Amino acid sequence: MAYQLLGKNFVPPDIAAKVTGRAKYSEDFRAEGMLFCKLLTSPMPHARVRNIDASEALKMPGVIAILTPDDVPQFPDPEDLILYKEPYYVGAPILAVAAVDELTAANAIEKIKVDLEPLPFTLDPLDSLYPGGPNARTNGNVANVGLKLQTLKWDAAAFAKAEADTLPLGTPSESWSYGDVEAGFRDAKVVVEESFVTASYAHHSMEPRSAMAYWENGKCFLHGSSQSQSFMVPGMARYVGIKPEELVYIAEFCGGGFGSKGTPYPIMSIPAHMSKKTGRPVMMRITRAEEYTNGYGRGGFQGWVKMGFRADGRMTAVDMYIVGENGPNQGFWDFRNAGEAVSVVYQPLAMRWRGTSVLTNTPPRTAQRGPGENQTASAIEPILDKAARQLGIDRLAIRHINAPDNQGKVGAERTPLTSAYVKEALEKGAKLFNWDERSKRSGQRKGSKVTGVGIGQAFHPSGAHGFDGLVRITPDGKLHIHTGVGNLGTYSYAATSRIAAEALGYDWKNVIIERGDTRRALPWNLGQFGSNTSFTMSRTNFVAAEDAKKKLLDIAAKKLGGAPDDYDLANEKIVSKKDPGKSMSFAEAAQEAISLGGAYSGKEVPDNLNPMTKGAVALIAGTGLIGVAKDMLPFSGMPATFTVGFVEIELDLETAETRILEYVGVTDCGTVIHPQNLHHQVKSGGVMGIGMARFERYVFDPKYGIPLASELYLSKPPSYLDMPLSVQADAVDLPDPQSPMGTRGMGEPPLGASSSSLLCAISDALGGHVFNRTPVVPDMIINFLSKQPQAHRPLQVSTV
Amino acid sequence: MPYNDNDTGCETIGREAPDQASAHGGDQPLTPAQLRSSRRIFIKGVISSGAAISASSYVFRDGVVPGAHAATAAGSVERLITLNINGRDRRVDVLPQETLAHTLRYKLGLTGTKIGCDHGECGACTVISDNIAVYSCTTLSHRMRGRKIVTIEGVEGPDGKLHKVQQAFIDELGPQCGFCTPGQVMSAVALLAGNPKPTIDEARLGMSGNLCRCGAYDHYLNGVMRAAGEA
Ligand code: FES
Ligand code: FES
């Protein structure tokens, strides 16, 4: 289908502010009489606060107030807390001090005596599962969202049965299966069985999560750093202890989140509480080290998988076990997503998944770009290659035969995918990369350098429904798109706004996007995470535009005679189908809507809207023609997004230096809205994948539980010098049937595609050796090549 | 790669007194790794004695707030100096240990310069001093007297026309979240000032002092090459 706007590049409205430094992030705001607060954080991985003596600090000139756990709401175990009486990780905030300047606040922190009782702690899930092993919390060692905090210990027999490098398969917390798994293994020509570890690592968003807050007329004004906008409001209001309508939330720009700023997080409320206590605005600047411990991390896996294959490479059965390392709190369900990802990407004929989510006294976890799916890609794709080698089939072929298509299904429920063109993505990628020729270079030596090639695949669910869209046409003829989705930095807020403009036939020049501040009348929208925006927001903006369209046609019929059906929209006018001379402009119709009132101008709204949307409409009612609706479009199955990656590397056998010569990423994400930006996501997600595959990991001192990689130079996010020397991106560009214009998000799988293809290429360069661990750091390669034992114990997390 | 202009004073910031290295209160000596990475935080909590540990580097004094001039820490006395920023002389009170990033952001209201790490690791704070890119977070404001400093607010033309690097970053869709962008712009401007026609490898190396967690490197690099082509 030919679109006016979709599929064409455009300049996102917020980019000029970014290149000029005018974009304001939360730390860039100032207020009259603003105080600064600093945090006192736990130096121990698990402790109980016995006493706080702040008397000396409070006597210091310039010190205004202290905020302790007793001053802020507490939440049920094992949720993240604002301030901790029982800190569960090094860096957990215990109290905050506000002073006239930050130096005074920091000096005051040094004067506070906190009496801490050290408690047992654990850094490794398997240690905690061992009989008598330490628990991360006094009341349990296993928890997740939807998995109650409890104590789980495995039989010593389970540990005894397993070889040192094999995951013990103790009692799982959860499991599912479909098909006859045992029969699948019996029918298999080749069965591979491996244990693996994927490291936890920090999100390390470039902007530390600073926040500023003040109170005015009974409302809390909060400048926060978040990927999402409307979705933050109810949860942040809960943290502040107010009703959602009492919070004015301002987050026009966000300096990166990658999942860690997608949903409400408690420390953002600290300046709000401090401001309430002091009656003055409060700025809380977060340091890089504080960002490391309070800015969340990706959960790690200790996993095991058994996979069976027919002679042609088709996967007959999978048995998978994931022990998720979940940090000390509620964390995220990466461990579940691992099973789901395998069921989707390889469509095994039968599968069983088991898993548990174990707490450790390490920084809290949350979703990080492809939480679970991308660890799974990194762990499984190299093992898939191992099977292909044993079967003697091509590595592209084994992926092609297992790849999901439009008949693809998910998990135990066998939920259908809305659409899937992974085979097409593989074909396109293979052509762009020239797999047939390049794969012949596998293992070629040039001096100390050897060539490796690899393919990787990754997936993420990519959409939701049921949210509210809101548009407004003002009497100047402009279309205002009110979007509450947020601004993560991917420009998808703008791309999906183009859906509404497209539906109404608007010239993009006449479109204004309203966003970034509750006061701009923002509807209830899902947050900007989970690769969902391009699907979810396309639907919500589409239904709002459809409502506006219906009202435009109604108004024309009322004013110009006839029935609404007699009219059409063209060039920002409502034009009679029979008599093109009979028309009225959108601007006139907007004026007419104001006169008509009722639903036309937002004085009345549909009942099924979320209260937040109703509140937003109330702010703009009577200022134009209002299009507002809840997305009730048909929805079934799972929208899924995919990326495949192809990579060629040159690995130096003497130094283990790995240069990426070429990377090709192809995504299947429905209709492409903004090609330039889509390519950007494929490439830049690919950069994060390099970090996952080769550098990034948590390291803790085993004796004291102190993080040893909190600085950027130690945790090593990829730099310019790590990027591929040449990189290409493309998309299948076939529409998703459940998105009104076929669009679907894609932000997450590019990471997993890059990471897994790179790991496969390293393995290829080393003659098929599979490390079963991320990241594969240079000394692991050197140890392997020189036949030395690895520095880490088998299945160990937090390796040095 | 931004040059870290840091030869006096700055060294002492954020370091605790050497005699505390052994005051960990444990029964075993700390490993070098522990000492390197987390000595200060560890000491602070474990002995929880309120021992006089110097204030961390991530602090500043704010001249805007009443009472801010009260000297609360020994030696932290502000002095009025003149800094030449974006072609203008600016008179500003600065502390001896104050970094240029803090002066710019909190004393002069130039918030386009970002602080991503405050440790000379990320480049978000990059500004140009006499044509050289420097990390303003590890540059003392006092050291900048007599230099010409350009910040992101100063690279547009007098008529508000974008610098060719800024325009190229828009054309190539360089930024994602945008937090690293001002630093990327400044490094690119400095790079092209010294090497107007870099090869792609030179550009990559020249930009490598600027981290981008969004991974927007390829698009920034294309922006640098496009700007070079439009010299
Ligand atoms: S803030 Fe200066 S280098 Fe990171
Ligand atoms: S654009 Fe987000 S850190 Fe560079």
CSV table of N, CA and C in Angstrom, one decimal, chain A residues 33-127:
chain,number,residue,atom,x,y,z
A,33,GLY,N,15.6,28.7,45.2
A,33,GLY,CA,15.8,28.2,46.5
A,33,GLY,C,16.0,26.7,46.6
A,34,MET,N,16.5,26.1,45.4
A,34,MET,CA,16.6,24.7,45.3
A,34,MET,C,17.7,24.1,46.2
A,35,LEU,N,17.4,23.1,47.0
A,35,LEU,CA,18.3,22.4,47.8
A,35,LEU,C,18.9,21.2,47.0
A,36,PHE,N,20.0,20.6,47.5
A,36,PHE,CA,20.6,19.5,46.9
A,36,PHE,C,20.6,18.3,47.9
A,37,CYS,N,20.3,17.1,47.5
A,37,CYS,CA,20.4,16.0,48.4
A,37,CYS,C,21.4,15.0,47.9
A,38,LYS,N,22.0,14.4,48.9
A,38,LYS,CA,22.9,13.3,48.7
A,38,LYS,C,22.5,12.0,49.4
A,39,LEU,N,22.8,10.9,48.9
A,39,LEU,CA,22.4,9.6,49.5
A,39,LEU,C,23.5,9.0,50.4
A,40,LEU,N,23.1,8.4,51.4
A,40,LEU,CA,24.0,7.5,52.2
A,40,LEU,C,23.6,6.1,51.8
A,41,THR,N,24.5,5.4,51.2
A,41,THR,CA,24.1,4.1,50.7
A,41,THR,C,24.9,3.0,51.4
A,42,SER,N,24.3,1.8,51.3
A,42,SER,CA,24.9,0.7,52.1
A,42,SER,C,26.3,0.3,51.6
A,43,PRO,N,27.2,0.1,52.5
A,43,PRO,CA,28.5,-0.4,52.1
A,43,PRO,C,28.6,-1.9,52.1
A,44,MET,N,27.5,-2.5,52.6
A,44,MET,CA,27.5,-3.9,52.8
A,44,MET,C,26.4,-4.6,51.9
A,45,PRO,N,26.7,-5.8,51.4
A,45,PRO,CA,25.7,-6.4,50.5
A,45,PRO,C,24.4,-6.8,51.3
A,46,HIS,N,24.4,-7.0,52.6
A,46,HIS,CA,23.2,-7.3,53.3
A,46,HIS,C,23.5,-6.9,54.7
A,47,ALA,N,22.6,-6.1,55.3
A,47,ALA,CA,22.8,-5.7,56.6
A,47,ALA,C,21.5,-5.2,57.2
A,48,ARG,N,21.5,-4.9,58.5
A,48,ARG,CA,20.3,-4.3,59.1
A,48,ARG,C,20.8,-3.0,59.8
A,49,VAL,N,20.0,-2.0,59.6
A,49,VAL,CA,20.4,-0.7,60.2
A,49,VAL,C,19.9,-0.8,61.6
A,50,ARG,N,20.8,-0.7,62.5
A,50,ARG,CA,20.5,-0.8,64.0
A,50,ARG,C,20.2,0.6,64.5
A,51,ASN,N,21.0,1.6,64.0
A,51,ASN,CA,20.8,2.9,64.5
A,51,ASN,C,21.4,3.9,63.6
A,52,ILE,N,20.7,5.1,63.5
A,52,ILE,CA,21.2,6.2,62.7
A,52,ILE,C,21.4,7.4,63.6
A,53,ASP,N,22.7,7.9,63.7
A,53,ASP,CA,22.9,9.1,64.5
A,53,ASP,C,23.4,10.2,63.6
A,54,ALA,N,22.4,11.1,63.3
A,54,ALA,CA,22.7,12.2,62.4
A,54,ALA,C,22.9,13.5,63.2
A,55,SER,N,23.0,13.4,64.5
A,55,SER,CA,23.0,14.7,65.3
A,55,SER,C,24.1,15.7,64.8
A,56,GLU,N,25.3,15.1,64.6
A,56,GLU,CA,26.4,16.0,64.2
A,56,GLU,C,26.1,16.7,62.8
A,57,ALA,N,25.6,15.8,62.0
A,57,ALA,CA,25.3,16.3,60.6
A,57,ALA,C,24.3,17.4,60.6
A,58,LEU,N,23.2,17.2,61.4
A,58,LEU,CA,22.2,18.2,61.4
A,58,LEU,C,22.6,19.5,62.1
A,59,LYS,N,23.7,19.5,62.8
A,59,LYS,CA,24.2,20.7,63.4
A,59,LYS,C,25.0,21.6,62.4
A,60,MET,N,25.4,21.0,61.3
A,60,MET,CA,26.2,21.7,60.4
A,60,MET,C,25.5,22.8,59.7
A,61,PRO,N,26.2,24.0,59.6
A,61,PRO,CA,25.5,25.1,58.9
A,61,PRO,C,25.2,24.7,57.4
A,62,GLY,N,24.0,25.0,57.0
A,62,GLY,CA,23.6,24.7,55.6
A,62,GLY,C,22.9,23.4,55.4
A,63,VAL,N,23.0,22.5,56.5
A,63,VAL,CA,22.2,21.2,56.4
A,63,VAL,C,20.8,21.5,56.8
A,64,ILE,N,19.8,21.1,56.0
A,64,ILE,CA,18.4,21.4,56.2
A,64,ILE,C,17.7,20.2,56.8
A,65,ALA,N,17.8,19.1,56.2
A,65,ALA,CA,17.0,18.0,56.6
A,65,ALA,C,17.6,16.6,56.3
A,66,ILE,N,17.1,15.6,57.0
A,66,ILE,CA,17.5,14.2,56.7
A,66,ILE,C,16.2,13.4,56.5
A,67,LEU,N,16.3,12.5,55.6
A,67,LEU,CA,15.2,11.6,55.2
A,67,LEU,C,15.6,10.2,55.5
A,68,THR,N,14.9,9.5,56.3
A,68,THR,CA,15.3,8.2,56.7
A,68,THR,C,14.1,7.2,56.2
A,69,PRO,N,14.4,5.9,56.3
A,69,PRO,CA,13.3,5.0,55.9
A,69,PRO,C,12.0,5.2,56.6
A,70,ASP,N,12.0,5.7,57.8
A,70,ASP,CA,10.8,6.0,58.5
A,70,ASP,C,10.0,7.1,57.9
A,71,ASP,N,10.6,8.0,57.1
A,71,ASP,CA,9.9,9.1,56.5
A,71,ASP,C,9.3,8.8,55.2
A,72,VAL,N,9.5,7.6,54.7
A,72,VAL,CA,9.0,7.4,53.3
A,72,VAL,C,8.1,6.1,53.3
A,73,PRO,N,7.3,6.0,52.4
A,73,PRO,CA,6.4,4.7,52.3
A,73,PRO,C,7.3,3.5,52.2
A,74,GLN,N,6.9,2.4,52.8
A,74,GLN,CA,7.6,1.1,52.6
A,74,GLN,C,6.6,0.3,51.8
A,75,PHE,N,7.2,-0.7,51.1
A,75,PHE,CA,6.4,-1.5,50.2
A,75,PHE,C,6.6,-3.0,50.5
A,76,PRO,N,5.6,-3.8,50.1
A,76,PRO,CA,5.7,-5.3,50.5
A,76,PRO,C,7.0,-5.9,49.9
A,77,ASP,N,7.6,-6.9,50.6
A,77,ASP,CA,8.7,-7.7,50.1
A,77,ASP,C,8.2,-8.4,48.8
A,78,PRO,N,9.1,-8.6,47.9
A,78,PRO,CA,10.4,-8.1,47.7
A,78,PRO,C,10.5,-6.9,46.8
A,79,GLU,N,9.6,-6.0,46.9
A,79,GLU,CA,9.7,-4.8,46.0
A,79,GLU,C,10.9,-4.0,46.2
A,80,ASP,N,11.3,-3.2,45.1
A,80,ASP,CA,12.3,-2.2,45.3
A,80,ASP,C,11.8,-1.2,46.3
A,81,LEU,N,12.7,-0.6,47.1
A,81,LEU,CA,12.3,0.4,48.1
A,81,LEU,C,12.9,1.7,47.9
A,82,ILE,N,12.4,2.7,48.5
A,82,ILE,CA,12.9,4.1,48.4
A,82,ILE,C,14.2,4.2,49.2
A,83,LEU,N,14.0,3.9,50.5
A,83,LEU,CA,15.1,3.8,51.4
A,83,LEU,C,15.0,2.5,52.2
A,84,TYR,N,16.2,1.9,52.5
A,84,TYR,CA,16.2,0.6,53.0
A,84,TYR,C,16.6,0.6,54.5
A,85,LYS,N,15.8,-0.1,55.3
A,85,LYS,CA,16.2,-0.4,56.7
A,85,LYS,C,17.1,-1.6,56.7
A,86,GLU,N,16.8,-2.5,55.8
A,86,GLU,CA,17.6,-3.7,55.6
A,86,GLU,C,18.1,-3.7,54.2
A,87,PRO,N,19.2,-3.1,54.0
A,87,PRO,CA,19.8,-3.0,52.6
A,87,PRO,C,20.2,-4.4,52.2
A,88,TYR,N,19.8,-4.7,50.9
A,88,TYR,CA,20.1,-6.0,50.3
A,88,TYR,C,21.2,-6.0,49.3
A,89,TYR,N,21.8,-4.8,49.1
A,89,TYR,CA,22.9,-4.7,48.1
A,89,TYR,C,23.8,-3.5,48.5
A,90,VAL,N,25.1,-3.6,48.1
A,90,VAL,CA,26.0,-2.5,48.2
A,90,VAL,C,25.4,-1.4,47.4
A,91,GLY,N,25.2,-0.2,47.9
A,91,GLY,CA,24.7,0.9,47.2
A,91,GLY,C,23.3,1.2,47.4
A,92,ALA,N,22.6,0.3,48.2
A,92,ALA,CA,21.2,0.5,48.5
A,92,ALA,C,21.1,1.8,49.3
A,93,PRO,N,20.2,2.7,48.9
A,93,PRO,CA,20.1,4.0,49.7
A,93,PRO,C,19.5,3.7,51.1
A,94,ILE,N,20.1,4.3,52.1
A,94,ILE,CA,19.6,4.2,53.5
A,94,ILE,C,19.0,5.5,53.9
A,95,LEU,N,19.6,6.6,53.6
A,95,LEU,CA,19.0,7.9,53.9
A,95,LEU,C,19.5,8.9,53.0
A,96,ALA,N,18.9,10.1,53.0
A,96,ALA,CA,19.3,11.2,52.2
A,96,ALA,C,19.4,12.4,53.1
A,97,VAL,N,20.3,13.3,52.7
A,97,VAL,CA,20.5,14.6,53.4
A,97,VAL,C,20.3,15.7,52.4
A,98,ALA,N,19.6,16.7,52.8
A,98,ALA,CA,19.4,17.9,52.0
A,98,ALA,C,20.2,19.1,52.6
A,99,ALA,N,20.8,19.8,51.8
A,99,ALA,CA,21.6,21.0,52.2
A,99,ALA,C,21.5,22.1,51.2
A,100,VAL,N,22.0,23.2,51.6
A,100,VAL,CA,22.0,24.4,50.6
A,100,VAL,C,22.9,24.1,49.4
A,101,ASP,N,23.9,23.3,49.5
A,101,ASP,CA,24.6,22.9,48.3
A,101,ASP,C,25.1,21.5,48.5
A,102,GLU,N,25.6,21.0,47.4
A,102,GLU,CA,25.9,19.6,47.4
A,102,GLU,C,27.1,19.2,48.2
A,103,LEU,N,28.1,20.1,48.2
A,103,LEU,CA,29.3,19.8,49.0
A,103,LEU,C,28.9,19.7,50.5
A,104,THR,N,28.0,20.6,51.0
A,104,THR,CA,27.6,20.6,52.4
A,104,THR,C,26.8,19.3,52.6
A,105,ALA,N,26.0,18.9,51.7
A,105,ALA,CA,25.2,17.6,51.9
A,105,ALA,C,26.2,16.4,51.9
A,106,ALA,N,27.2,16.4,51.1
A,106,ALA,CA,28.1,15.3,51.1
A,106,ALA,C,29.0,15.3,52.4
A,107,ASN,N,29.3,16.5,52.8
A,107,ASN,CA,30.1,16.5,54.1
A,107,ASN,C,29.2,16.1,55.3
A,108,ALA,N,27.9,16.4,55.2
A,108,ALA,CA,27.0,16.0,56.2
A,108,ALA,C,26.9,14.5,56.2
A,109,ILE,N,26.8,13.9,55.0
A,109,ILE,CA,26.7,12.4,54.9
A,109,ILE,C,27.9,11.8,55.7
A,110,GLU,N,29.1,12.4,55.5
A,110,GLU,CA,30.3,11.8,56.2
A,110,GLU,C,30.2,11.9,57.7
A,111,LYS,N,29.4,12.8,58.2
A,111,LYS,CA,29.2,12.9,59.7
A,111,LYS,C,28.2,12.0,60.3
A,112,ILE,N,27.4,11.3,59.5
A,112,ILE,CA,26.3,10.5,60.0
A,112,ILE,C,26.9,9.1,60.4
A,113,LYS,N,26.5,8.7,61.6
A,113,LYS,CA,27.0,7.4,62.0
A,113,LYS,C,25.8,6.4,61.9
A,114,VAL,N,26.1,5.4,61.0
A,114,VAL,CA,25.1,4.4,60.8
A,114,VAL,C,25.6,3.1,61.3
A,115,ASP,N,24.9,2.6,62.3
A,115,ASP,CA,25.3,1.3,62.9
A,115,ASP,C,24.6,0.2,62.1
A,116,LEU,N,25.5,-0.6,61.5
A,116,LEU,CA,24.9,-1.7,60.6
A,116,LEU,C,25.3,-3.0,61.2
A,117,GLU,N,24.3,-3.9,61.2
A,117,GLU,CA,24.6,-5.3,61.6
A,117,GLU,C,24.7,-6.1,60.3
A,118,PRO,N,25.9,-6.6,60.1
A,118,PRO,CA,26.1,-7.4,58.8
A,118,PRO,C,25.3,-8.7,58.9
A,119,LEU,N,24.7,-9.1,57.7
A,119,LEU,CA,23.9,-10.3,57.6
A,119,LEU,C,24.5,-11.2,56.5
A,120,PRO,N,24.1,-12.4,56.6
A,120,PRO,CA,24.7,-13.3,55.5
A,120,PRO,C,24.3,-12.8,54.1
A,121,PHE,N,25.1,-13.1,53.2
A,121,PHE,CA,24.7,-12.6,51.8
A,121,PHE,C,25.2,-13.7,50.8
A,122,THR,N,24.7,-13.6,49.6
A,122,THR,CA,25.0,-14.5,48.6
A,122,THR,C,25.2,-13.8,47.2
A,123,LEU,N,26.1,-14.2,46.4
A,123,LEU,CA,26.4,-13.6,45.1
A,123,LEU,C,26.1,-14.6,44.0
A,124,ASP,N,25.8,-15.8,44.3
A,124,ASP,CA,25.7,-16.9,43.3
A,124,ASP,C,24.4,-17.7,43.6
A,125,PRO,N,23.5,-17.7,42.6
A,125,PRO,CA,22.3,-18.5,42.8
A,125,PRO,C,22.5,-19.9,43.3
A,126,LEU,N,23.5,-20.6,42.7
A,126,LEU,CA,23.7,-22.0,43.0
A,126,LEU,C,24.2,-22.2,44.5
A,127,ASP,N,24.9,-21.2,45.0
A,127,ASP,CA,25.3,-21.2,46.4
A,127,ASP,C,24.1,-21.1,47.3
